[in-house]
Tab-separated table of C-alpha atoms in Angstrom:
chain	number	residue	atom	x	y	z
A	7	MET	CA	-19.042	16.449	15.160
A	8	GLN	CA	-17.870	12.839	15.257
A	9	VAL	CA	-13.964	12.240	15.086
A	10	PHE	CA	-12.357	8.980	13.922
A	11	ASP	CA	-8.989	7.788	12.423
A	12	THR	CA	-8.713	6.322	9.096
A	13	LEU	CA	-6.498	3.175	8.380
A	14	VAL	CA	-4.946	3.926	4.800
A	15	LEU	CA	-2.984	0.706	4.619
A	16	PRO	CA	-4.043	-1.887	3.665
A	17	LYS	CA	-6.478	-0.725	0.982
A	18	CYS	CA	-10.113	-0.580	1.869
A	19	ARG	CA	-12.247	-1.644	-1.227
A	20	VAL	CA	-15.242	0.149	-0.250
A	21	ALA	CA	-13.413	3.438	0.264
A	22	GLU	CA	-11.745	3.161	-3.106
A	23	GLU	CA	-15.034	2.709	-4.740
A	24	ALA	CA	-16.421	5.655	-2.870
A	25	ILE	CA	-13.571	7.696	-3.956
A	26	TYR	CA	-13.973	6.421	-7.571
A	27	CYS	CA	-17.666	7.643	-7.282
A	28	TRP	CA	-17.123	11.189	-5.833
A	29	HIS	CA	-13.591	11.926	-7.457
A	30	ASP	CA	-13.359	9.953	-10.517
A	31	ILE	CA	-16.864	10.280	-11.858
A	32	ILE	CA	-18.773	13.036	-10.079
A	33	LYS	CA	-15.997	15.534	-9.718
A	34	ASN	CA	-13.815	14.773	-12.646
A	35	ARG	CA	-16.480	13.664	-15.381
A	36	ILE	CA	-20.086	14.758	-14.311
A	37	GLY	CA	-18.887	18.053	-12.889
A	38	ALA	CA	-15.988	18.914	-15.168
A	39	PHE	CA	-16.970	17.717	-18.600
A	40	ALA	CA	-18.611	20.117	-21.179
A	41	ASP	CA	-21.996	18.962	-22.558
A	42	PRO	CA	-20.608	17.381	-25.487
A	43	PHE	CA	-18.292	15.177	-23.490
A	44	LEU	CA	-20.710	14.302	-20.851
A	45	GLY	CA	-23.140	13.255	-23.399
A	46	ARG	CA	-20.433	11.096	-24.941
A	47	TRP	CA	-19.703	9.554	-21.419
A	48	LEU	CA	-23.394	8.935	-20.800
A	49	ASP	CA	-23.577	7.209	-24.142
A	50	ASP	CA	-21.007	4.635	-23.074
A	51	THR	CA	-23.607	2.781	-20.900
A	52	ALA	CA	-20.695	0.403	-19.547
A	53	SER	CA	-19.289	3.346	-17.801
A	54	ALA	CA	-22.642	4.628	-16.478
A	55	GLU	CA	-23.429	1.291	-15.248
A	56	ARG	CA	-20.104	0.798	-13.639
A	57	PHE	CA	-20.732	4.033	-11.659
A	58	GLU	CA	-24.242	3.123	-10.719
A	59	ASN	CA	-23.224	-0.168	-9.602
A	60	ALA	CA	-20.184	1.186	-7.428
A	61	LEU	CA	-22.557	3.825	-5.803
A	62	ASN	CA	-25.035	1.158	-4.931
A	63	GLY	CA	-22.221	-0.979	-3.662
A	64	VAL	CA	-20.915	1.492	-1.637
A	65	ILE	CA	-24.300	2.159	0.102
A	66	ASP	CA	-25.082	-1.444	0.474
A	67	ASP	CA	-21.763	-2.346	1.945
A	68	LEU	CA	-20.762	0.654	4.514
A	69	GLU	CA	-19.673	-2.371	6.755
A	70	GLY	CA	-16.716	-2.551	4.472
A	71	PHE	CA	-15.269	0.439	6.404
A	72	SER	CA	-15.399	-1.537	9.539
A	73	PRO	CA	-11.853	-2.345	11.132
A	74	VAL	CA	-13.077	-5.805	11.180
A	75	ARG	CA	-12.590	-5.959	7.507
A	76	ALA	CA	-9.067	-4.883	8.000
A	77	ILE	CA	-8.618	-7.784	10.010
A	78	GLU	CA	-9.268	-10.029	7.172
A	79	GLU	CA	-6.518	-8.306	5.250
A	80	LEU	CA	-3.820	-8.395	8.012
A	81	GLN	CA	-1.631	-11.385	7.696
A	82	PRO	CA	-0.490	-11.505	11.314
A	83	LEU	CA	-3.874	-11.708	12.734
A	84	THR	CA	-4.689	-14.750	10.754
A	85	SER	CA	-2.185	-16.557	12.950
A	86	MET	CA	-3.980	-15.606	16.379
A	87	THR	CA	-5.786	-18.417	18.299
A	88	GLU	CA	-9.258	-18.418	17.427
A	89	PRO	CA	-10.847	-17.200	20.666
A	90	VAL	CA	-8.334	-14.358	20.745
A	91	ARG	CA	-9.226	-13.328	17.284
A	92	CYS	CA	-12.918	-13.722	18.093
A	93	ASP	CA	-12.562	-11.147	20.897
A	94	LEU	CA	-10.613	-8.776	18.774
A	95	ILE	CA	-13.506	-8.972	16.169
A	96	ALA	CA	-16.094	-8.711	18.569
A	97	ASN	CA	-14.526	-5.592	20.500
A	98	LEU	CA	-13.705	-3.726	17.245
A	99	ALA	CA	-17.200	-4.600	15.588
A	100	ARG	CA	-18.751	-3.230	18.913
A	101	VAL	CA	-17.078	0.054	18.573
A	102	PHE	CA	-17.852	0.552	14.907
A	103	GLN	CA	-21.524	-0.523	15.395
A	104	ARG	CA	-21.648	2.082	18.303
A	105	ASP	CA	-19.866	5.061	16.673
A	106	PHE	CA	-20.091	4.948	12.861
A	107	ASN	CA	-23.595	5.898	12.497
A	108	LEU	CA	-24.120	3.240	9.879
A	109	SER	CA	-27.884	3.486	9.456
A	110	HIS	CA	-27.938	7.364	9.617
A	111	ARG	CA	-25.074	7.483	7.040
A	112	ARG	CA	-26.887	4.917	4.611
A	113	GLU	CA	-30.154	6.994	5.112
A	114	ARG	CA	-28.270	9.961	4.010
A	115	LEU	CA	-26.465	8.522	1.025
A	116	ARG	CA	-29.851	6.975	-0.310
A	117	ALA	CA	-31.403	10.396	-0.150
A	118	VAL	CA	-28.731	11.715	-2.411
A	119	SER	CA	-27.961	8.603	-4.697
A	120	SER	CA	-31.559	7.896	-5.672
A	121	PRO	CA	-32.351	11.135	-7.187
A	122	LEU	CA	-28.753	11.207	-8.884
A	123	ILE	CA	-29.336	7.726	-10.472
A	124	ARG	CA	-32.777	8.694	-11.561
A	125	CYS	CA	-31.458	11.731	-13.080
A	126	LEU	CA	-28.605	9.998	-14.711
A	127	HIS	CA	-31.134	7.509	-16.439
A	128	GLN	CA	-33.343	10.396	-17.608
A	129	CYS	CA	-30.155	11.935	-19.064
A	130	ILE	CA	-29.355	8.549	-20.869
A	131	ASP	CA	-32.519	7.348	-21.974
A	132	PHE	CA	-34.588	10.561	-22.431
A	133	ARG	CA	-32.511	13.465	-23.242
A	134	THR	CA	-33.131	15.347	-26.595
A	135	ASP	CA	-31.280	18.082	-28.256
A	136	SER	CA	-33.684	20.702	-26.659
A	137	THR	CA	-33.780	19.163	-23.071
A	138	GLN	CA	-30.191	18.088	-22.949
A	139	ALA	CA	-28.686	21.334	-21.491
A	140	ALA	CA	-31.216	21.659	-18.788
A	141	LEU	CA	-30.918	17.870	-17.909
A	142	PHE	CA	-27.341	18.261	-17.645
A	143	SER	CA	-27.535	21.199	-15.623
A	144	GLN	CA	-29.673	19.370	-13.155
A	145	LEU	CA	-27.522	16.209	-13.182
A	146	ARG	CA	-24.302	18.404	-12.022
A	147	LYS	CA	-26.432	19.995	-9.421
A	148	ILE	CA	-27.728	16.802	-7.963
A	149	ALA	CA	-24.316	15.153	-8.271
A	150	LYS	CA	-22.579	17.828	-6.371
A	151	THR	CA	-24.798	17.230	-3.404
A	152	ALA	CA	-24.117	13.562	-3.637
A	153	GLN	CA	-20.197	14.260	-3.814
A	154	ILE	CA	-20.491	16.319	-0.545
A	155	GLU	CA	-22.236	13.479	1.223
A	156	LEU	CA	-19.880	10.885	-0.292
A	157	GLU	CA	-16.730	12.812	0.758
A	158	THR	CA	-18.022	12.477	4.320
A	159	LEU	CA	-16.961	8.798	4.073
A	160	PRO	CA	-13.564	7.686	5.350
A	161	ARG	CA	-10.809	7.331	2.778
A	162	GLY	CA	-9.827	3.881	4.450
A	163	PHE	CA	-10.979	1.806	7.045
A	164	TRP	CA	-12.709	3.516	10.099
A	165	LEU	CA	-10.785	3.524	13.344
A	166	PRO	CA	-12.183	4.957	16.592
A	167	ARG	CA	-9.792	7.915	17.699
A	168	PHE	CA	-7.439	6.837	20.310
A	169	GLU	CA	-9.121	7.931	23.667
A	170	SER	CA	-6.060	10.115	25.091
A	171	ASP	CA	-6.665	12.656	22.375
A	172	SER	CA	-10.323	12.418	21.535
A	173	SER	CA	-10.933	15.724	23.506
A	174	THR	CA	-8.645	17.456	21.106
A	175	GLY	CA	-10.521	16.343	17.932
B	24	MET	CA	23.382	-20.363	-8.287
B	25	LYS	CA	27.120	-18.978	-8.096
B	26	VAL	CA	27.180	-15.485	-6.406
B	27	VAL	CA	29.856	-12.966	-7.228
B	28	THR	CA	30.160	-9.669	-5.569
B	29	PHE	CA	32.324	-6.790	-6.804
B	30	ASN	CA	33.427	-3.714	-4.849
B	31	CYS	CA	30.732	-4.596	-2.034
B	32	ASP	CA	32.963	-4.817	0.818
B	33	SER	CA	32.143	-1.200	1.829
B	34	LYS	CA	28.500	-1.922	1.961
B	35	ILE	CA	28.361	-5.247	3.479
B	36	ARG	CA	31.647	-6.485	4.697
B	37	GLU	CA	30.545	-7.477	8.287
B	38	GLY	CA	27.326	-8.874	6.809
B	39	ARG	CA	28.952	-11.406	4.463
B	40	ALA	CA	28.993	-14.207	6.959
B	41	GLN	CA	25.186	-13.772	7.720
B	42	CYS	CA	24.686	-13.666	4.000
B	43	GLY	CA	26.765	-16.766	3.232
B	44	LEU	CA	28.905	-14.709	0.793
B	45	ASP	CA	32.704	-14.932	0.186
B	46	GLY	CA	35.023	-11.958	-0.419
B	47	ASP	CA	34.885	-9.845	-3.381
B	48	TYR	CA	36.066	-11.163	-6.630
B	49	ARG	CA	39.164	-9.391	-7.755
B	50	GLY	CA	38.886	-9.774	-11.475
B	51	GLY	CA	36.523	-7.832	-13.539
B	52	LEU	CA	33.279	-8.900	-14.756
B	53	THR	CA	35.080	-9.883	-18.141
B	54	ALA	CA	36.932	-12.531	-16.205
B	55	LEU	CA	33.774	-14.243	-15.694
B	56	ARG	CA	32.499	-14.391	-19.128
B	57	ASN	CA	33.696	-18.079	-19.778
B	58	GLU	CA	32.024	-19.050	-16.557
B	59	PRO	CA	28.721	-21.248	-17.015
B	60	GLY	CA	25.540	-19.822	-15.760
B	61	PRO	CA	23.539	-19.482	-13.709
B	62	ILE	CA	25.724	-16.628	-12.130
B	63	LEU	CA	24.495	-13.748	-10.097
B	64	ALA	CA	26.842	-10.627	-10.076
B	65	VAL	CA	26.415	-8.195	-7.091
B	66	TRP	CA	27.835	-4.886	-8.189
B	67	HIS	CA	28.419	-1.740	-5.976
B	68	GLY	CA	27.532	1.088	-8.471
B	69	GLU	CA	25.446	2.197	-11.343
B	70	PHE	CA	24.794	0.093	-14.483
B	71	GLY	CA	27.549	0.515	-17.117
B	72	GLU	CA	28.882	-1.163	-20.263
B	73	GLY	CA	30.617	-3.881	-18.391
B	74	ILE	CA	27.328	-5.131	-16.802
B	75	ASP	CA	25.466	-4.612	-20.270
B	76	ALA	CA	28.093	-6.899	-21.944
B	77	PHE	CA	27.862	-9.339	-19.051
B	78	LEU	CA	24.192	-9.610	-19.169
B	79	SER	CA	24.077	-9.748	-23.046
B	80	ASP	CA	26.551	-12.603	-23.198
B	81	ASP	CA	24.235	-15.214	-21.565
B	82	SER	CA	20.538	-15.363	-20.557
B	83	LYS	CA	21.564	-17.191	-17.175
B	84	ARG	CA	23.311	-14.219	-16.003
B	85	TYR	CA	21.853	-11.744	-13.453
B	86	VAL	CA	22.899	-8.718	-11.836
B	87	LEU	CA	21.945	-6.995	-8.527
B	88	LEU	CA	23.183	-3.457	-8.245
B	89	LEU	CA	23.951	-2.159	-4.724
B	90	GLY	CA	24.400	1.700	-4.266
B	91	GLU	CA	23.791	4.764	-2.214
B	92	SER	CA	21.438	6.719	-4.603
B	93	ILE	CA	20.645	4.042	-6.962
B	94	ARG	CA	17.545	4.064	-8.934
B	95	PRO	CA	14.815	1.358	-8.666
B	96	ILE	CA	15.060	-0.993	-11.740
B	97	ASN	CA	12.182	-3.328	-12.636
B	98	ASP	CA	10.796	-4.920	-15.742
B	99	HIS	CA	8.690	-1.982	-16.887
B	100	ASP	CA	11.485	0.539	-17.248
B	101	ASP	CA	14.125	0.669	-20.257
B	102	LEU	CA	16.687	-1.322	-18.766
B	103	GLY	CA	14.391	-3.776	-17.142
B	104	ARG	CA	12.751	-4.536	-20.601
B	105	ARG	CA	16.154	-5.267	-22.139
B	106	PHE	CA	17.286	-7.864	-19.317
B	107	PRO	CA	13.738	-9.139	-18.014
B	108	ASN	CA	13.858	-10.483	-14.624
B	109	ARG	CA	17.679	-10.445	-14.701
B	110	LEU	CA	18.613	-7.055	-13.590
B	111	ARG	CA	17.510	-5.245	-10.153
B	112	SER	CA	18.958	-2.678	-7.828
B	113	PHE	CA	18.710	-2.364	-3.973
B	114	GLN	CA	19.560	1.044	-2.455
B	115	LEU	CA	21.931	0.846	0.531
B	116	GLY	CA	22.924	4.157	2.258
B	117	ARG	CA	26.470	5.587	3.089
B	118	GLN	CA	26.713	3.833	6.363
B	119	GLU	CA	30.039	2.194	6.565
B	120	LEU	CA	29.014	-0.414	9.131
B	121	TRP	CA	26.704	-3.293	8.257
B	122	GLU	CA	24.946	-3.019	11.549
B	123	ASN	CA	23.933	0.696	10.666
B	124	HIS	CA	21.948	-0.158	7.544
B	125	PRO	CA	18.265	-0.573	8.438
B	126	LEU	CA	17.305	-3.885	9.977
B	127	TRP	CA	14.746	-4.531	7.036
B	128	LYS	CA	17.523	-4.067	4.368
B	129	ARG	CA	19.799	-6.358	6.138
B	130	LEU	CA	17.350	-8.995	6.785
B	131	ALA	CA	16.087	-8.741	2.937
B	132	LEU	CA	19.670	-9.256	1.873
B	133	VAL	CA	20.422	-12.212	4.139
B	134	ARG	CA	17.154	-13.918	2.961
B	135	PHE	CA	17.821	-13.152	-0.528
B	136	PHE	CA	21.467	-14.488	-0.500
B	137	ARG	CA	20.702	-17.395	1.409
B	138	ALA	CA	17.742	-18.259	-0.797
B	139	VAL	CA	19.934	-17.806	-3.975
B	140	LEU	CA	22.850	-19.936	-2.350
B	141	LEU	CA	21.102	-22.675	-0.747
B	142	VAL	CA	17.776	-23.458	-2.533
B	143	SER	CA	17.865	-24.836	-5.883
B	144	THR	CA	16.743	-21.749	-8.028
B	145	THR	CA	17.205	-20.929	-11.708
B	146	VAL	CA	16.186	-17.313	-11.155
B	147	PRO	CA	16.933	-15.223	-7.996
B	148	PRO	CA	13.843	-14.591	-5.950
B	149	TRP	CA	13.934	-10.741	-6.284
B	150	THR	CA	10.675	-10.177	-4.475
B	151	PHE	CA	12.647	-10.911	-1.355
B	152	LEU	CA	14.114	-7.601	-1.956
B	153	SER	CA	10.652	-5.732	-2.360
B	154	PRO	CA	9.555	-3.086	0.065
B	155	ARG	CA	6.528	-4.122	2.251
B	156	SER	CA	2.885	-2.936	1.335
B	157	ALA	CA	1.821	-2.052	4.907
B	158	PRO	CA	3.156	-2.104	8.311
B	159	GLU	CA	0.880	-5.177	9.247
B	160	PHE	CA	2.561	-6.131	12.287
B	161	VAL	CA	2.391	-2.638	13.857
B	162	ILE	CA	-1.234	-2.316	12.655
B	163	SER	CA	-2.113	-5.536	14.307
B	164	CYS	CA	-0.553	-4.298	17.522
B	165	TYR	CA	-2.556	-1.173	17.449
B	166	LEU	CA	-5.727	-2.850	16.615
B	167	CYS	CA	-5.345	-5.191	19.558
B	168	THR	CA	-4.426	-2.282	21.705
B	169	LEU	CA	-7.680	-0.656	20.748
B	170	ALA	CA	-9.653	-3.749	21.273
B	171	GLY	CA	-7.945	-4.201	24.646
B	172	ILE	CA	-6.068	-7.375	23.645
B	173	LYS	CA	-2.364	-8.169	24.335
B	174	PRO	CA	-0.576	-8.306	21.182
B	175	GLU	CA	1.229	-11.782	20.310
B	176	SER	CA	4.737	-12.274	21.365
B	177	ALA	CA	5.466	-14.090	18.220
B	178	TRP	CA	5.216	-10.875	16.301
B	179	GLU	CA	8.405	-9.351	17.807
B	180	THR	CA	10.968	-10.043	15.097
B	181	ASP	CA	8.544	-9.157	12.156
B	182	PHE	CA	7.485	-6.064	14.240
B	183	GLN	CA	10.959	-4.659	14.476
B	184	GLN	CA	11.661	-5.418	10.665
B	185	GLU	CA	8.696	-3.362	9.864
B	186	VAL	CA	9.699	-0.492	12.168
B	187	SER	CA	13.267	-0.368	10.666
B	188	PHE	CA	11.778	-0.626	7.097
B	189	TRP	CA	9.090	2.004	7.657
B	190	SER	CA	11.277	4.333	9.570
B	191	ALA	CA	14.035	4.117	6.722
B	192	GLU	CA	11.454	4.709	4.022
B	193	ALA	CA	10.063	7.663	5.935
B	194	GLY	CA	13.590	8.796	6.510
B	195	ARG	CA	13.163	9.433	10.230
B	196	GLU	CA	14.577	7.928	13.276
B	197	SER	CA	12.273	5.003	14.663
B	198	ILE	CA	9.888	6.320	17.572
B	199	ILE	CA	8.773	2.922	18.866
B	200	SER	CA	10.183	-0.379	19.667
B	201	TRP	CA	8.797	-4.009	20.594
B	202	GLU	CA	8.519	-2.618	24.080
B	203	ASP	CA	5.823	-0.203	22.820
B	204	ARG	CA	3.657	-2.778	21.312
B	205	ALA	CA	0.684	-2.057	23.642
B	206	ASP	CA	1.238	1.764	23.786
B	207	ALA	CA	-1.611	3.015	21.561
B	208	ALA	CA	-0.588	6.581	21.563
B	209	LYS	CA	3.018	5.622	20.210
B	210	LEU	CA	1.702	3.040	17.811
B	211	ARG	CA	-0.806	5.560	16.650
B	212	ALA	CA	1.849	8.262	16.077
B	213	PHE	CA	4.117	5.898	14.326
B	214	LEU	CA	1.319	4.875	11.930
B	215	ALA	CA	0.451	8.358	11.140
B	216	ASN	CA	4.176	8.945	10.450
B	217	VAL	CA	4.526	6.536	7.948
B	218	GLY	CA	1.281	7.363	6.333
B	219	ALA	CA	-0.524	4.157	7.076
B	220	LEU	CA	-3.090	6.001	9.367
B	221	ALA	CA	-4.654	9.432	8.544
B	222	VAL	CA	-5.694	11.557	11.486
B	223	SER	CA	-9.094	13.176	10.655
B	224	SER	CA	-10.388	16.454	11.902
B	225	GLY	CA	-14.137	15.273	11.512
B	226	ASN	CA	-16.384	13.560	9.228
B	227	ARG	CA	-18.523	16.524	8.284
B	228	MET	CA	-21.647	14.772	9.061
B	229	GLY	CA	-24.474	17.436	9.467
B	230	ASP	CA	-22.481	19.699	7.002
B	231	ALA	CA	-23.720	17.937	3.829
B	232	GLY	CA	-26.859	19.501	2.724
B	233	VAL	CA	-29.434	16.931	1.587
């Protein structure tokens, strides 16, 4: 099990998008809405498109969890001399590359998001009165799997666990 | 802009010189009714009829409420909507001595009053009294420490203000000072304490069924 810290402030855009996907949409809409309400949400194509774009955006931009992105958000660090700032960025980027398991995470997320988006499109474009219940049931099941995977992402910027207590994590 | 304080001595007595303020006004708010605006009245206590009348008289009148358990006022609540951008509050605890108020609050008031008194302004710069959105200097020091880089010495004052602010907001004694700027364990504990850093038990990688 990999252990890490999460920098909650300042806000991490990609973390917020990930939470929007698994919490606001998958858990609170796809998972919680009864069929008629889920159908109505799916018929609002703008909402479904927003979700699809957000999900793809998270997977495409997992680098957004890097503490290097936090550096861009922190005003004090903008006043550092350029060589020191470059060192800071390089050192944190190296730790992120080494420990975040970026490509493995992306692979796993793609493995759950592709069937989810396919099923979402089926529900939007091809459902009929007779197939709706089965399609929705399938959508909820696939979405739950995606939710579990998305929940493994940090809730803010990823930070390496400080060494002195990494043994306790 | 003219600034007049009422009953504020118990809160800011020793800080008046730093803020550039004179002593408390001895008359009531009604005694100011013929004074031309803009005027900022600083009132120790809650909103009441006198303040309502004072603000209703003239659109160039402003009020800052100071108090122990005063509620925040902004332009979105009922009072704020009645007097948009003209009424604000700033909570100051029960401390008798100015020096015992959190550093960030003292500095915020000093900067606010100096701006009101010295800069040509038509509306008080209320944002000077706003809380910070993140302990940026402490976070910056922590990131530097994780990356093996020495924090900038120029950050000292802002670092101390942030520690003061976030300790006060968390209702806890400060556990770090500028001397701890490169102590990763202390910085991390502080950031976790004020909710800027979440300590995670693991990422559950491998638990999720694919």
